[in-house]
C-alpha positions as a Python dict, from the first residue, in 0.01 Angstrom:
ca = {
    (1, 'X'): (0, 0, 0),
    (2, 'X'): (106, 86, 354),
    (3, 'X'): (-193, -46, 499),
    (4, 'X'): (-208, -348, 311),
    (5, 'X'): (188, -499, 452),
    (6, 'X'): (44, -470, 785),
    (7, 'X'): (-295, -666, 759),
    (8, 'X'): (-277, -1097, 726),
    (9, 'X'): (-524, -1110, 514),
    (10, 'X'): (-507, -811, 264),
    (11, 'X'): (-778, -780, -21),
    (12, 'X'): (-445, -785, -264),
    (13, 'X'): (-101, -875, -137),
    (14, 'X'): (149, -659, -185),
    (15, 'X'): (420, -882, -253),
    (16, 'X'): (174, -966, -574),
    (17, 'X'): (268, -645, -742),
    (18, 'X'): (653, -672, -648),
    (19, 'X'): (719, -1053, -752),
    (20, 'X'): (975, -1045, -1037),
    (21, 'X'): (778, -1250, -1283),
    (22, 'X'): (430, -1139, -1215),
    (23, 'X'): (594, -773, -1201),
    (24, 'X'): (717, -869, -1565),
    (25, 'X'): (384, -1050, -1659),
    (26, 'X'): (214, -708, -1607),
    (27, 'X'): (435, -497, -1784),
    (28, 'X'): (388, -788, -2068),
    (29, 'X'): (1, -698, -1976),
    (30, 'X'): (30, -353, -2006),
    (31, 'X'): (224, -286, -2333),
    (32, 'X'): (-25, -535, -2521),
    (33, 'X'): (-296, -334, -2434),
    (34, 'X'): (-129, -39, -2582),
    (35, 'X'): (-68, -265, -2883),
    (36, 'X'): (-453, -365, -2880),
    (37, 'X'): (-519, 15, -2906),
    (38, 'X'): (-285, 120, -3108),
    (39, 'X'): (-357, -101, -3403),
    (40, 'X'): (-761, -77, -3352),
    (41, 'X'): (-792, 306, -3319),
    (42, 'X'): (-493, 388, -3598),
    (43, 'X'): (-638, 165, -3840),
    (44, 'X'): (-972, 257, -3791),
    (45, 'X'): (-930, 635, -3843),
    (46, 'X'): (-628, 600, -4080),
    (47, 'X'): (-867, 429, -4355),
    (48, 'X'): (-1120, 708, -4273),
    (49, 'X'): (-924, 982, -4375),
    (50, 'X'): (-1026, 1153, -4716),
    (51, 'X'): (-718, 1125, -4961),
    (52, 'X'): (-828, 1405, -5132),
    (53, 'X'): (-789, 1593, -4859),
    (54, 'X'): (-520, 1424, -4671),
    (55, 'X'): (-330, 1267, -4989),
    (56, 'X'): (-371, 911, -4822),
    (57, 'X'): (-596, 743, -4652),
    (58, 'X'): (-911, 497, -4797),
    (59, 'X'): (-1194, 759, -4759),
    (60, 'X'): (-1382, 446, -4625),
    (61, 'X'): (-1714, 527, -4390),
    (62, 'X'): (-1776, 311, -4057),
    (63, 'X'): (-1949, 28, -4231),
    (64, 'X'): (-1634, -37, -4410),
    (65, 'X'): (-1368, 47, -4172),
    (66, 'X'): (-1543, -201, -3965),
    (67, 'X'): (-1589, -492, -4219),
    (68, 'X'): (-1331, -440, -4491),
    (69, 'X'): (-1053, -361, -4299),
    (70, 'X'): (-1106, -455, -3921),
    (71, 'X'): (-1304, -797, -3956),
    (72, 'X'): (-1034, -1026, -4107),
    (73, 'X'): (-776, -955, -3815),
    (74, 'X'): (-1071, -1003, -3583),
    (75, 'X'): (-1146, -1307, -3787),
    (76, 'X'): (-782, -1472, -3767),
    (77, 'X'): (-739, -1380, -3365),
    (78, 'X'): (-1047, -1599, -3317),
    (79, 'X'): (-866, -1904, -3483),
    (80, 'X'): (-541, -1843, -3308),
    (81, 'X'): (-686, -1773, -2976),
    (82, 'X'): (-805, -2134, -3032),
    (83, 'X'): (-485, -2315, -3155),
    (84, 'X'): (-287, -2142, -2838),
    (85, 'X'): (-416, -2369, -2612),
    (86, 'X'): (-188, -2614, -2824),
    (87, 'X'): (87, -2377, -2874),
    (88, 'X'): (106, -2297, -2493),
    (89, 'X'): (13, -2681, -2408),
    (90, 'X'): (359, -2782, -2661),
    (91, 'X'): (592, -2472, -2575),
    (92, 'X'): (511, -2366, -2265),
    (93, 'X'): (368, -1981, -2223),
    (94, 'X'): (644, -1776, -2232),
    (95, 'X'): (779, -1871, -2516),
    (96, 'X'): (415, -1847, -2685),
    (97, 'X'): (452, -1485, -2569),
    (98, 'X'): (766, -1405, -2729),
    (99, 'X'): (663, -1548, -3060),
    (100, 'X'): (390, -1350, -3060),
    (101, 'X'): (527, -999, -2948),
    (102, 'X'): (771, -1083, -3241),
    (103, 'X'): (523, -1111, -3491),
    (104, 'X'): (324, -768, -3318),
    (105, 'X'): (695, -623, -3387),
    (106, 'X'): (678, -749, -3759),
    (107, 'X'): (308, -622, -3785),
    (108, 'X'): (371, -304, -3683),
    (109, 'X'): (655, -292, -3886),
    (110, 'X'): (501, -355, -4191),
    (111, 'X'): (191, -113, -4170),
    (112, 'X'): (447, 208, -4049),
    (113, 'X'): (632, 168, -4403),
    (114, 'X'): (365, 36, -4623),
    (115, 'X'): (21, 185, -4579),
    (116, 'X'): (-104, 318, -4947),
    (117, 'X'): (-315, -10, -5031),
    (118, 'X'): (-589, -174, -4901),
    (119, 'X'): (-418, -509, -4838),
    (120, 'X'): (-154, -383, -4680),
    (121, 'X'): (-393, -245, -4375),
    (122, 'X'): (-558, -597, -4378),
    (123, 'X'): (-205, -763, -4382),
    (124, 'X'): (-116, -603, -4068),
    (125, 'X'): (-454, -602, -3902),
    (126, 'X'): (-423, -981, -3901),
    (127, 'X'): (-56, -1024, -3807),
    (128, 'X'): (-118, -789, -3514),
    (129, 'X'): (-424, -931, -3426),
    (130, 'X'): (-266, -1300, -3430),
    (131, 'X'): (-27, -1101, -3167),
    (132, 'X'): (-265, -1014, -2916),
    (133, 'X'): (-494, -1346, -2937),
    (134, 'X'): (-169, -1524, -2859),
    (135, 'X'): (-35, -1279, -2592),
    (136, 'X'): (-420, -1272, -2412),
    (137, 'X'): (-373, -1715, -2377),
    (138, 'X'): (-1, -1704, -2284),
    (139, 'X'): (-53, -1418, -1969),
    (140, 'X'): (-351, -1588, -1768),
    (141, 'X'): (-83, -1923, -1755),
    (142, 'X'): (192, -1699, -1666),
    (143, 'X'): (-13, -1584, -1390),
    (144, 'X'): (-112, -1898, -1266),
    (145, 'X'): (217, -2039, -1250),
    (146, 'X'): (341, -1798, -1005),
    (147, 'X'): (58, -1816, -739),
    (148, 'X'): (-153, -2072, -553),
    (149, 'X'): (-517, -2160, -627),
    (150, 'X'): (-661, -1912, -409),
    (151, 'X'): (-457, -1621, -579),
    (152, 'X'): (-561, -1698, -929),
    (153, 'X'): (-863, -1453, -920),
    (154, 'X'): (-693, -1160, -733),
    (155, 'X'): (-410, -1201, -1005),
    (156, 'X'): (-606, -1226, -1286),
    (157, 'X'): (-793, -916, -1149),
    (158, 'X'): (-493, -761, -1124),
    (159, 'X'): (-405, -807, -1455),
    (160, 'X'): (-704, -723, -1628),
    (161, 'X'): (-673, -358, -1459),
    (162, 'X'): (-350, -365, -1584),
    (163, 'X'): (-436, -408, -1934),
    (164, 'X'): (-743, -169, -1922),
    (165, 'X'): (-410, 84, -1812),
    (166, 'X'): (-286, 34, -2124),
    (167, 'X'): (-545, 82, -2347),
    (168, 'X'): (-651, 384, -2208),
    (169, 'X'): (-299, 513, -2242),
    (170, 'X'): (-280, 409, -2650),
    (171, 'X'): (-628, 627, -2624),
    (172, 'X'): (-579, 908, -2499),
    (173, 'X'): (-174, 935, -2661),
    (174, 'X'): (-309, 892, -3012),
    (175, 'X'): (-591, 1073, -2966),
    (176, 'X'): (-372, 1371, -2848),
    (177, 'X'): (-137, 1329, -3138),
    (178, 'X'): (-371, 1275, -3423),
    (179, 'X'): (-525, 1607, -3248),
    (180, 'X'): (-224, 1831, -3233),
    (181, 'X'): (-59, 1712, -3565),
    (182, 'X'): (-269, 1797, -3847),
    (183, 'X'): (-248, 1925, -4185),
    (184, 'X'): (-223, 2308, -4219),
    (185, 'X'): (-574, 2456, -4252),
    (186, 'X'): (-754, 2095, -4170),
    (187, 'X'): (-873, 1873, -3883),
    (188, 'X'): (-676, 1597, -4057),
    (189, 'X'): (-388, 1453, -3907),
    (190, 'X'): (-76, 1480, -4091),
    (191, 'X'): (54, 1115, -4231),
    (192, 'X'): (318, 1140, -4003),
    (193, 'X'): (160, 1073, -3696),
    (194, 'X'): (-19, 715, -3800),
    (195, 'X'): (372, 626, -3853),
    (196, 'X'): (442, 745, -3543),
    (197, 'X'): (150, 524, -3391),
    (198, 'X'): (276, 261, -3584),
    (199, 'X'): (636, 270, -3490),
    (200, 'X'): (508, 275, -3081),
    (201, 'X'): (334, -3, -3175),
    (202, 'X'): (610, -205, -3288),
    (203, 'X'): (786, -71, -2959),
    (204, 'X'): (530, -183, -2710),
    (205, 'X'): (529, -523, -2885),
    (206, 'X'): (885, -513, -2842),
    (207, 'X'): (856, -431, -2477),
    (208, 'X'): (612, -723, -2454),
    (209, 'X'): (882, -965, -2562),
    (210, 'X'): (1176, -846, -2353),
    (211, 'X'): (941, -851, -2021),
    (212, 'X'): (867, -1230, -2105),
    (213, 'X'): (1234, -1294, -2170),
    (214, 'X'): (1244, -1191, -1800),
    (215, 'X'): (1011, -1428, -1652),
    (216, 'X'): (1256, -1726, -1563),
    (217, 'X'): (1062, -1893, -1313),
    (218, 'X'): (772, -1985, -1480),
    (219, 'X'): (708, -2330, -1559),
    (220, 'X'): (540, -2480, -1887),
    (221, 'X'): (189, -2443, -1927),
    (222, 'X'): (125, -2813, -1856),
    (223, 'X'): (279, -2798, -1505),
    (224, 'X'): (98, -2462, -1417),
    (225, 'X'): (-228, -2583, -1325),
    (226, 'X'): (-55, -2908, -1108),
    (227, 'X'): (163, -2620, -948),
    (228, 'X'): (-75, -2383, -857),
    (229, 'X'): (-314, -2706, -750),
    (230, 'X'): (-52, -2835, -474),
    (231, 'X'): (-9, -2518, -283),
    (232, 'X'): (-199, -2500, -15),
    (233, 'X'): (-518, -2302, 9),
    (234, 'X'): (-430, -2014, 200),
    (235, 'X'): (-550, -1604, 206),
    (236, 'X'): (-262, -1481, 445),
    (237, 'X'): (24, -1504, 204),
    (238, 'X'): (142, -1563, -187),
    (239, 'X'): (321, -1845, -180),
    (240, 'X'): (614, -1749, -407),
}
């Protein structure tokens, strides 16, 4: 970081990281993938658990963990990553961001109080899933918005390290959980800790939405690309 302030042309500029709304884009960034995670991995082993073991649970193997209850959220992200492109184009990013990290918060929501039947997990698969398609279209124009042409890869880079962060960090946190809370004389996690994951969930989402209530700067998705096309093409600075 040190070394980087003194050089004109460093490989990522420091004042990059610092900049109030691309600061708050990548917190945004960060807590989806933790969302991302925390949905995929708590679903997938949730409906995997043997309820006559556990007392809940779907007993399902991978085939239908994968198709019955993970393929229709998967399914409805695919549509609404391709009507945000008119969301963003008619609202602007930001507030395509919010909307979505409020329905993540509903999603969540949902699945930590009502988990005993099948369409409840595929309820909240897609609701969550509609979440992050929508977040993943909003940040990239966030991004852009706040930096010139020549920036757009380093800050898209940026920001995809930043969201690998955070799904490591849903990872390794449930994995640890579902590991150290388990029902007495089993290797099954207690039902108890998919609430927990649940509830984070819901908070990260929640996190997501005040971090883009913080971005103020950032203009509607329309004007991004005409913004970021007028600055000048320049590798000494980020014109800010």
């Amino acid at each position: 970081w040190i070394f980087e302030k003194r050089i004109d042309a460093p490989l990522v500029a420091p004042r990059m990281l610092t900049h109030g709304p691309l600061l708050a884009t990548n917190v945004a960034t960060l807590f989806v993938g933790v969302g991302m995670f925390a949905n995929f991995l708590a679903c997938s082993y949730f409906v995997q658990t043997p309820r006559a073991v556990a007392g809940y649970g779907f007993t399902a193997n991978v085939l239908e963990a994968s198709v019955v209850y993970l393929l229709p959220g998967a399914a409805v992200g695919v549509v609404a990553a391709v009507i945000s492109g008119r969301l963003i184009g008619s609202f602007g990013p930001r507030r395509v961001l919010v909307g979505g990290a409020v329905i993540g918060v509903l999603g969540f929501a949902f699945v930590a109080v009502a988990h005993d039947h099948t369409w409840q997990l595929i309820t909240a698969g897609i609701v969550i899933n509609t979440f992050v398609s929508l977040a993943f279209a909003a940040l990239p124009n966030l991004l852009m918005a706040e930096v010139s042409a020549a920036y757009t890869g380093v800050a898209n880079s940026v920001n995809s390290i930043v969201r690998t962060v955070g799904t490591s960090i849903a990872s390794a946190s449930l994995s640890t959980v579902l590991a150290m809370f388990t029902i007495d004389g089993t290797n099954v996690a207690r039902e108890s800790a998919y609430t927990a994951a649940f509830v984070a969930g819901a908070v990260a989402c929640a996190v997501v939405a005040a971090a883009a209530l913080a971005i103020r700067s950032t203009p509607a998705a329309r004007q991004s690309v005409r913004v970021a096309e007028s600055e000048p093409n320049t590798t000494s600075n980020v014109p800010l």
